[in-house]
PDB file of C-alpha atoms in Angstrom:
ATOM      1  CA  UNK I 297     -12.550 -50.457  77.490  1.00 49.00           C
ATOM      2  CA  UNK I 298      -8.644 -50.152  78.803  1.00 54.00           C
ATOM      3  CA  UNK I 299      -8.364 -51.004  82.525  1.00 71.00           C
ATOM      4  CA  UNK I 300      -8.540 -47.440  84.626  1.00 75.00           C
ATOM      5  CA  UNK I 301      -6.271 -49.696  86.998  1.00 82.00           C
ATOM      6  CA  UNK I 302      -3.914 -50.624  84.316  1.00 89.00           C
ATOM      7  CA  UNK I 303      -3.489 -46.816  83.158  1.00 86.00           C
ATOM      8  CA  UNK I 304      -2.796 -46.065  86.558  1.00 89.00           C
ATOM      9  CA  UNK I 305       0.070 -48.264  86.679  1.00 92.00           C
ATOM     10  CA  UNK I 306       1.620 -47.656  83.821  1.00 94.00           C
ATOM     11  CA  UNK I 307       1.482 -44.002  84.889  1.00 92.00           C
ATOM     12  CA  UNK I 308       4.314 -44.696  86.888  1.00 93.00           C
ATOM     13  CA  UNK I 309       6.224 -46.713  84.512  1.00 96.00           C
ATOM     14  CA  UNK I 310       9.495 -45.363  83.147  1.00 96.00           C
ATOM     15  CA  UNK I 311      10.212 -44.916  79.757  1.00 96.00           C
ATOM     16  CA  UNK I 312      12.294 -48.797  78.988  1.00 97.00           C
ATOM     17  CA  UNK I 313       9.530 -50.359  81.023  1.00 97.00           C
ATOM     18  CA  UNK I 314       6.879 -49.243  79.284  1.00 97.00           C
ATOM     19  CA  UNK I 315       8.746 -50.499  76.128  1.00 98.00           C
ATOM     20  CA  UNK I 316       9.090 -53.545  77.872  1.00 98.00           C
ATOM     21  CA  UNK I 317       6.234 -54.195  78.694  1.00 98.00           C
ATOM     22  CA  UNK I 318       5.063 -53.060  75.266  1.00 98.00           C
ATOM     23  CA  UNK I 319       7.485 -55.798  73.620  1.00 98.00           C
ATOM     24  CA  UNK I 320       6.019 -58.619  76.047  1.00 98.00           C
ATOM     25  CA  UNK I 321       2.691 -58.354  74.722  1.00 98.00           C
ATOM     26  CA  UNK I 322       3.564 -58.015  71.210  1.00 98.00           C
ATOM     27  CA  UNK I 323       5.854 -60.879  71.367  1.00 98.00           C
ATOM     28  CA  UNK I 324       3.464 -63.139  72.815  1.00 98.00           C
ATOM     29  CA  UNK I 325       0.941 -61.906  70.018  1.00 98.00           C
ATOM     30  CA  UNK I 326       3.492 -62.689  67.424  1.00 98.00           C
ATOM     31  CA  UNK I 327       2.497 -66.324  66.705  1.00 98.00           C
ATOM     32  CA  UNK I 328      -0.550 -64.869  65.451  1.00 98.00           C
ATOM     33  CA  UNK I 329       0.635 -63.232  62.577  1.00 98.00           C
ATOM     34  CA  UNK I 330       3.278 -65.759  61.814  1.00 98.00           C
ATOM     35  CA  UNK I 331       1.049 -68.756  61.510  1.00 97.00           C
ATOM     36  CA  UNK I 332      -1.454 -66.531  59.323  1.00 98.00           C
ATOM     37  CA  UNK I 333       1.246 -65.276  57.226  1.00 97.00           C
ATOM     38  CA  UNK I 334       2.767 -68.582  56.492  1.00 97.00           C
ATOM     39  CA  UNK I 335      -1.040 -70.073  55.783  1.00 96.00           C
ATOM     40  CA  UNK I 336      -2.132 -67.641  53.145  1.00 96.00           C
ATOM     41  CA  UNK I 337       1.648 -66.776  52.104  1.00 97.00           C
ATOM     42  CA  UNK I 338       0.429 -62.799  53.025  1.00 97.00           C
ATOM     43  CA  UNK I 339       3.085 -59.925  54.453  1.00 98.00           C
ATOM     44  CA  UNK I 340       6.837 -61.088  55.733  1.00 98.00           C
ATOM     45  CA  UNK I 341       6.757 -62.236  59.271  1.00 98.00           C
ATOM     46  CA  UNK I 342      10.985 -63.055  58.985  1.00 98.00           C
ATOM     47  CA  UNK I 343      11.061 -59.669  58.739  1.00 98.00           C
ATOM     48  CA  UNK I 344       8.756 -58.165  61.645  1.00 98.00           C
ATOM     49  CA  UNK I 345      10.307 -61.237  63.660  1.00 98.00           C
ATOM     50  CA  UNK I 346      13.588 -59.053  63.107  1.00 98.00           C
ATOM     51  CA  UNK I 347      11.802 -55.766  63.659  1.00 98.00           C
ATOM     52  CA  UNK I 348      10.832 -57.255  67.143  1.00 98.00           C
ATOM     53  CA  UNK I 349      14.209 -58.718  67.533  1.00 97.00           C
ATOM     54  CA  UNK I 350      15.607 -55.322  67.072  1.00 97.00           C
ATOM     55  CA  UNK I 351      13.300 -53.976  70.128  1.00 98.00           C
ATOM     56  CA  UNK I 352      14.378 -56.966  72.634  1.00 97.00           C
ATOM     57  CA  UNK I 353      18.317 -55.691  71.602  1.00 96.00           C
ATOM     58  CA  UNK I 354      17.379 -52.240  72.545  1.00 96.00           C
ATOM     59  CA  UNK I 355      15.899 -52.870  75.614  1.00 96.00           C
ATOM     60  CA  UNK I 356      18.675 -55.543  76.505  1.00 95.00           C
ATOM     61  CA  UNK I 357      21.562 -53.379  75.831  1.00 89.00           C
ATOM     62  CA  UNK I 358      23.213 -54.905  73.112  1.00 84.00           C
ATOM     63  CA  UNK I 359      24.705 -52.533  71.171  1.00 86.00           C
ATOM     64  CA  UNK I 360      22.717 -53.625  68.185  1.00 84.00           C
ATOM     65  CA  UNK I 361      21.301 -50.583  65.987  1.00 89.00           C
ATOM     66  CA  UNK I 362      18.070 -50.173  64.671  1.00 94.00           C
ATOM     67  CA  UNK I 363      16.114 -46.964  62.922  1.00 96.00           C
ATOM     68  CA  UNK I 364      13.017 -47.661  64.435  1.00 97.00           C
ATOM     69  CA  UNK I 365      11.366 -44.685  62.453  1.00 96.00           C
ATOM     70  CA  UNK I 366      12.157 -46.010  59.661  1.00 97.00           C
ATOM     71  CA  UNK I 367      10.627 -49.479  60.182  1.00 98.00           C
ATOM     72  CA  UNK I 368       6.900 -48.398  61.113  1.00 98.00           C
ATOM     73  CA  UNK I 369       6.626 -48.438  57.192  1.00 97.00           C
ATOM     74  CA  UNK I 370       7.814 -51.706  56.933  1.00 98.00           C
ATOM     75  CA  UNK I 371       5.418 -52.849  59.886  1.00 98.00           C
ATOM     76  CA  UNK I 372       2.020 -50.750  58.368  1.00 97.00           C
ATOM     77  CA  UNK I 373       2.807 -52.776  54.819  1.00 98.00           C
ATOM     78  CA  UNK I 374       2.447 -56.166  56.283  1.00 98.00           C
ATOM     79  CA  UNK I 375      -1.469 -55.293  58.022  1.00 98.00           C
ATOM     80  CA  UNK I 376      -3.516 -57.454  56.079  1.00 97.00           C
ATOM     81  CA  UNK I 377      -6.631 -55.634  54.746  1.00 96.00           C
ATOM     82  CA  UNK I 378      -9.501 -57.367  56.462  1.00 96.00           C
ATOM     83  CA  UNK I 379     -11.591 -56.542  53.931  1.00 95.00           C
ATOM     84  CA  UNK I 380      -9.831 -59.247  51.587  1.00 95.00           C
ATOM     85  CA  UNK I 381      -9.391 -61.739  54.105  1.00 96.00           C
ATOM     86  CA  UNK I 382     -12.737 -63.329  55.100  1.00 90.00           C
ATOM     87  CA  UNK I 383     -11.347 -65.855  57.437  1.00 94.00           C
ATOM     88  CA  UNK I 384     -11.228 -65.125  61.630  1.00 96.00           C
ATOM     89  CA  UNK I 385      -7.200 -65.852  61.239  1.00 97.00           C
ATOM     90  CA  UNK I 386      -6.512 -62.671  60.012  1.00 98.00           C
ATOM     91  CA  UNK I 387      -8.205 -60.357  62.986  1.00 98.00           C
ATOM     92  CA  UNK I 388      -5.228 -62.158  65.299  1.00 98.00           C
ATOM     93  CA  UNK I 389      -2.724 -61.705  62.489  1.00 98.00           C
ATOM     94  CA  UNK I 390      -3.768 -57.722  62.387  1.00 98.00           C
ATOM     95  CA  UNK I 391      -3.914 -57.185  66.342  1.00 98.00           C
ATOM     96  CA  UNK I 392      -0.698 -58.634  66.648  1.00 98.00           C
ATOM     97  CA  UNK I 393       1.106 -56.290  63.536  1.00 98.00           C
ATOM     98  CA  UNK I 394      -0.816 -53.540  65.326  1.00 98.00           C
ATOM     99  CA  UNK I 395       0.831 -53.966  68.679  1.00 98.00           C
ATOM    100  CA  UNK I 396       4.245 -54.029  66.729  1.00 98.00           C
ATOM    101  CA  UNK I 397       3.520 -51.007  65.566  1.00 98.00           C
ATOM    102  CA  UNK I 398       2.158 -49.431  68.934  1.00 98.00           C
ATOM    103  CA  UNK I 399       5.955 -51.219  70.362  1.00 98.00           C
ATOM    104  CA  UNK I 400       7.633 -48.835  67.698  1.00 98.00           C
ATOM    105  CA  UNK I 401       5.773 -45.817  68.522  1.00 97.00           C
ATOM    106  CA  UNK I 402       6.502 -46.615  72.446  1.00 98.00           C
ATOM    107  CA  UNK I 403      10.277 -46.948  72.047  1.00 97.00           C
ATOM    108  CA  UNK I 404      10.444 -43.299  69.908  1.00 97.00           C
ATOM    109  CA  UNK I 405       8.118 -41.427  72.265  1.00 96.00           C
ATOM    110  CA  UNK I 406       7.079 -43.738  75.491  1.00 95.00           C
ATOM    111  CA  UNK I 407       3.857 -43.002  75.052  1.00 93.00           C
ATOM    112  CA  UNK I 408       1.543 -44.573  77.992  1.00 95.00           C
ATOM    113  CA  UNK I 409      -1.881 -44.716  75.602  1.00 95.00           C
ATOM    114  CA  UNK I 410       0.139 -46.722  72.852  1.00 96.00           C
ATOM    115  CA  UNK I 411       1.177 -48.869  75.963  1.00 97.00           C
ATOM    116  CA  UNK I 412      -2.287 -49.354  77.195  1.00 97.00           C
ATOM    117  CA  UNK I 413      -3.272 -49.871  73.727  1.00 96.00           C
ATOM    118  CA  UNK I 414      -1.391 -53.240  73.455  1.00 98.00           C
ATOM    119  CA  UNK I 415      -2.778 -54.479  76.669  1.00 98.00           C
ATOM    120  CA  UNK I 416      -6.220 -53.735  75.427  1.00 97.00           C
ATOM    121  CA  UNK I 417      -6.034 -54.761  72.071  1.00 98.00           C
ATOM    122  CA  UNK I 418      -4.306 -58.437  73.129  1.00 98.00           C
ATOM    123  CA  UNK I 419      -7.207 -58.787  76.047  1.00 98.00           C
ATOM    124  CA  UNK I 420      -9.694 -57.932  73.205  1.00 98.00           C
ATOM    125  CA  UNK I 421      -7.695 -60.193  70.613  1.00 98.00           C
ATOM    126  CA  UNK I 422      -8.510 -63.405  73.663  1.00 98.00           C
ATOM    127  CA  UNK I 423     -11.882 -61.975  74.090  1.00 98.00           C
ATOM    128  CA  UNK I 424     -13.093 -62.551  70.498  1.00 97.00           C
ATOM    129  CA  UNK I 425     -11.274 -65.708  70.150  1.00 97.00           C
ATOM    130  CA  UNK I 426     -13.047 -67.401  72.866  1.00 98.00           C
ATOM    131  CA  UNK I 427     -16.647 -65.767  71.914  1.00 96.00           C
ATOM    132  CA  UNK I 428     -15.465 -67.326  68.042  1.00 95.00           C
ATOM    133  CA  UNK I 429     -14.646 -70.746  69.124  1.00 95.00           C
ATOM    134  CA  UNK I 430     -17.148 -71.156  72.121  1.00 95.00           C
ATOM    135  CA  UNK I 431     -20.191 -68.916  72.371  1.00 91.00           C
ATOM    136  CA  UNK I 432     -23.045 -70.066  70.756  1.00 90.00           C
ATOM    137  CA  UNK I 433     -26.582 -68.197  69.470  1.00 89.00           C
ATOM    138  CA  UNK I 434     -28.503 -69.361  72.685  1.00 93.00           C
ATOM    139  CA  UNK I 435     -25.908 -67.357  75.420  1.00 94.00           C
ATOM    140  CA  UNK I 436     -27.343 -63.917  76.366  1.00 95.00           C
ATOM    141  CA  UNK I 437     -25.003 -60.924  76.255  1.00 95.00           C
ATOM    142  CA  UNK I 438     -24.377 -61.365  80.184  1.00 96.00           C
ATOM    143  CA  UNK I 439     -23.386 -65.133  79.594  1.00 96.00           C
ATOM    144  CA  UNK I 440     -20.967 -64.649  77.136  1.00 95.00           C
ATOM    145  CA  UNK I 441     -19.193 -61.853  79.135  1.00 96.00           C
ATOM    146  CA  UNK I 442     -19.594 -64.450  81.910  1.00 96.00           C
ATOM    147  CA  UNK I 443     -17.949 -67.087  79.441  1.00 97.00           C
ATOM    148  CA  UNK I 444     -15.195 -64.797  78.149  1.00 97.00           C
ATOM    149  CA  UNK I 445     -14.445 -63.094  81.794  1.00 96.00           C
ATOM    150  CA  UNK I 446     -13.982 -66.800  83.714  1.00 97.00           C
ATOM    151  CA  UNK I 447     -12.469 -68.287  80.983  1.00 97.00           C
ATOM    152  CA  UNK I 448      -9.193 -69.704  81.673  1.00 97.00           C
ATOM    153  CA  UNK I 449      -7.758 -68.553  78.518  1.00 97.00           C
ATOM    154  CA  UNK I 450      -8.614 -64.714  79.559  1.00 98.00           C
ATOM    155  CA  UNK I 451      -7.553 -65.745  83.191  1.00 98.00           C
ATOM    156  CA  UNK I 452      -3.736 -66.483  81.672  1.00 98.00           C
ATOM    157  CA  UNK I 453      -3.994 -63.261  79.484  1.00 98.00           C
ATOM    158  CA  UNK I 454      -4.563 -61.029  82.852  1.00 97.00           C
ATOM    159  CA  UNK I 455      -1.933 -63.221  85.022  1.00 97.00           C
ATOM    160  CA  UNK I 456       0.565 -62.559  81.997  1.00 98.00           C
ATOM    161  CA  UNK I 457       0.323 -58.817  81.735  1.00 97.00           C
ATOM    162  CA  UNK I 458       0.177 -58.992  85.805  1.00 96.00           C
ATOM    163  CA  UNK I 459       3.296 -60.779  85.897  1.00 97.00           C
ATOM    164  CA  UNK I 460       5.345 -58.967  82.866  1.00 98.00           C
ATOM    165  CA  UNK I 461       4.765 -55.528  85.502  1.00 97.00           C
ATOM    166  CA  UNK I 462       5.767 -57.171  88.011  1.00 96.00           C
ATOM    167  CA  UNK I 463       8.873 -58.012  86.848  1.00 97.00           C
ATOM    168  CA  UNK I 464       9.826 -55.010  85.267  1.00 97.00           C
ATOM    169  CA  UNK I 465       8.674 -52.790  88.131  1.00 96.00           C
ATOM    170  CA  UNK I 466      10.377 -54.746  90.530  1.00 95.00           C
ATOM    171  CA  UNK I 467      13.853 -53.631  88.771  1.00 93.00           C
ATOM    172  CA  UNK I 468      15.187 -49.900  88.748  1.00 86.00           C
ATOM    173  CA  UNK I 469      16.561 -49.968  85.591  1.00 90.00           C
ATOM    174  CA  UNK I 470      16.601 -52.729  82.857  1.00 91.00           C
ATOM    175  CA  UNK I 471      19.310 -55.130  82.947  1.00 93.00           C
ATOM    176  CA  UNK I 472      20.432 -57.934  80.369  1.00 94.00           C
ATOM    177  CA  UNK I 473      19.268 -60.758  82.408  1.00 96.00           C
ATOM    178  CA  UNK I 474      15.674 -59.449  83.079  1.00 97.00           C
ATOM    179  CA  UNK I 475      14.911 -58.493  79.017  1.00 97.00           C
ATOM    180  CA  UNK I 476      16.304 -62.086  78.374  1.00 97.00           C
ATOM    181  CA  UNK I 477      13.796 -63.577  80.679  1.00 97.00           C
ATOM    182  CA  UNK I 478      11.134 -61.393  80.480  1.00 98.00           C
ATOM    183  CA  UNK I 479      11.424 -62.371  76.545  1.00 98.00           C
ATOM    184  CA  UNK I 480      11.452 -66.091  77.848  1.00 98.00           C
ATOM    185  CA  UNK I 481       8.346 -65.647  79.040  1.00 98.00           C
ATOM    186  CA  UNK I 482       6.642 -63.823  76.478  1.00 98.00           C
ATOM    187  CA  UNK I 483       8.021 -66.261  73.985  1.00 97.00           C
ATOM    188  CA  UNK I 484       5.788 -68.955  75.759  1.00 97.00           C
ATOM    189  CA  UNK I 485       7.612 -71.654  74.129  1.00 96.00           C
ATOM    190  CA  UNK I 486       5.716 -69.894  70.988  1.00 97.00           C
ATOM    191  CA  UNK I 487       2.417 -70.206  72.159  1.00 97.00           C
ATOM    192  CA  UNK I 488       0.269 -67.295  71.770  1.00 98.00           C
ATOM    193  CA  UNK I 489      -2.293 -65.462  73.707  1.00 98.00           C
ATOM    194  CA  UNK I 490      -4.839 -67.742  71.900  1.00 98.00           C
ATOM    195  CA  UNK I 491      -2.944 -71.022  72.079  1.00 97.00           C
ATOM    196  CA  UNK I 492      -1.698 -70.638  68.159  1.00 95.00           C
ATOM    197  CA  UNK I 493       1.695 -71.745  67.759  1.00 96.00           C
ATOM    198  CA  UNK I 494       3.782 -71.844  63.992  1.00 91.00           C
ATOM    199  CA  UNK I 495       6.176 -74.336  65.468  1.00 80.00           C
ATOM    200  CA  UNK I 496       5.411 -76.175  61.910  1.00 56.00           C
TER     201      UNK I 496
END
């Protein structure tokens, strides 16, 4: 259920922050995907790393040029059908070449649902993997809520997304310096939102 709060906020946001914030998300997501795609040899994450790339030089100013139209295609081919994979690994992998996706389609149109979207589906994406990897059989409904809601892993999730708006509504317009940290941060030293890293 997307935060009424969080809609609200990005109601105000202009068109590069929501694309910034968009990117944040997604690039914190990202280790997902690449550790997943390197495992089972599935999709081209080199290649979405440079799709993402391509949104962080937009947003910085760089002068770099990319058809971002044209790459959506690129991004749908590398979902992996969750159907064929049986293991949890690729429900990360998929949220996080989903929110790519949603990045695309908020840089083209700065659409505020796509926006909310990503913040949802990465929440989500820490909600399951705690409930995966902690809850067990004998938790009622209300405790594993309780788990997933106190959890410290969903406690960095909301402090993240808190702190990537504040950042980027703190600044009237974007700036080279901001993308490059705001990046910096979403990077995470390549730690995801579910503590996966492919620094192999």
């Amino acid at each position: 259920m997307p935060d009424p709060s969080l809609k609200s906020q990005l109601a105000e946001l202009q068109d590069w922050q929501l694309a910034a914030f968009s990117a944040a998300l997604t690039e914190r997501m990202f280790p997902n995907f690449a550790l997943f795609s390197r495992l089972v040899e599935f999709g081209n994450a080199q290649q979405l790393r440079q799709i993402l790339n391509g949104v962080w030089d937009k947003l910085g100013n760089t002068g770099a040029k990319m058809n971002f139209e044209v790459q959506l295609d690129k991004v749908e081919a590398n979902m992996p059908d969750l159907e064929e994979f049986s293991m949890y690994g690729a429900y990360p992998a998929n949220d996080a070449v989903i929110a790519l996706y949603s990045t695309l389609n908020v840089v083209l149109v700065a659409d505020r649902d796509e926006a909310a979207n990503i913040a949802n589906l990465s929440r989500e994406c820490v909600a399951t993997f705690i409930e995966v990897s902690e809850a067990d059989d004998q938790l009622s409904d209300e405790e594993v809520v309780r788990l997933i809601n106190t959890h410290e892993m969903m406690e960095q999730e909301e402090a993240f997304q808190e702190e990537v708006l504040n950042r980027i509504t703190s600044a009237k317009k974007a700036n080279a310096q901001l993308i490059k940290d705001l990046r910096q941060l979403a990077h995470n030293e390549g730690v995801s939102n579910i503590g996966v890293s492919d620094n192999a």
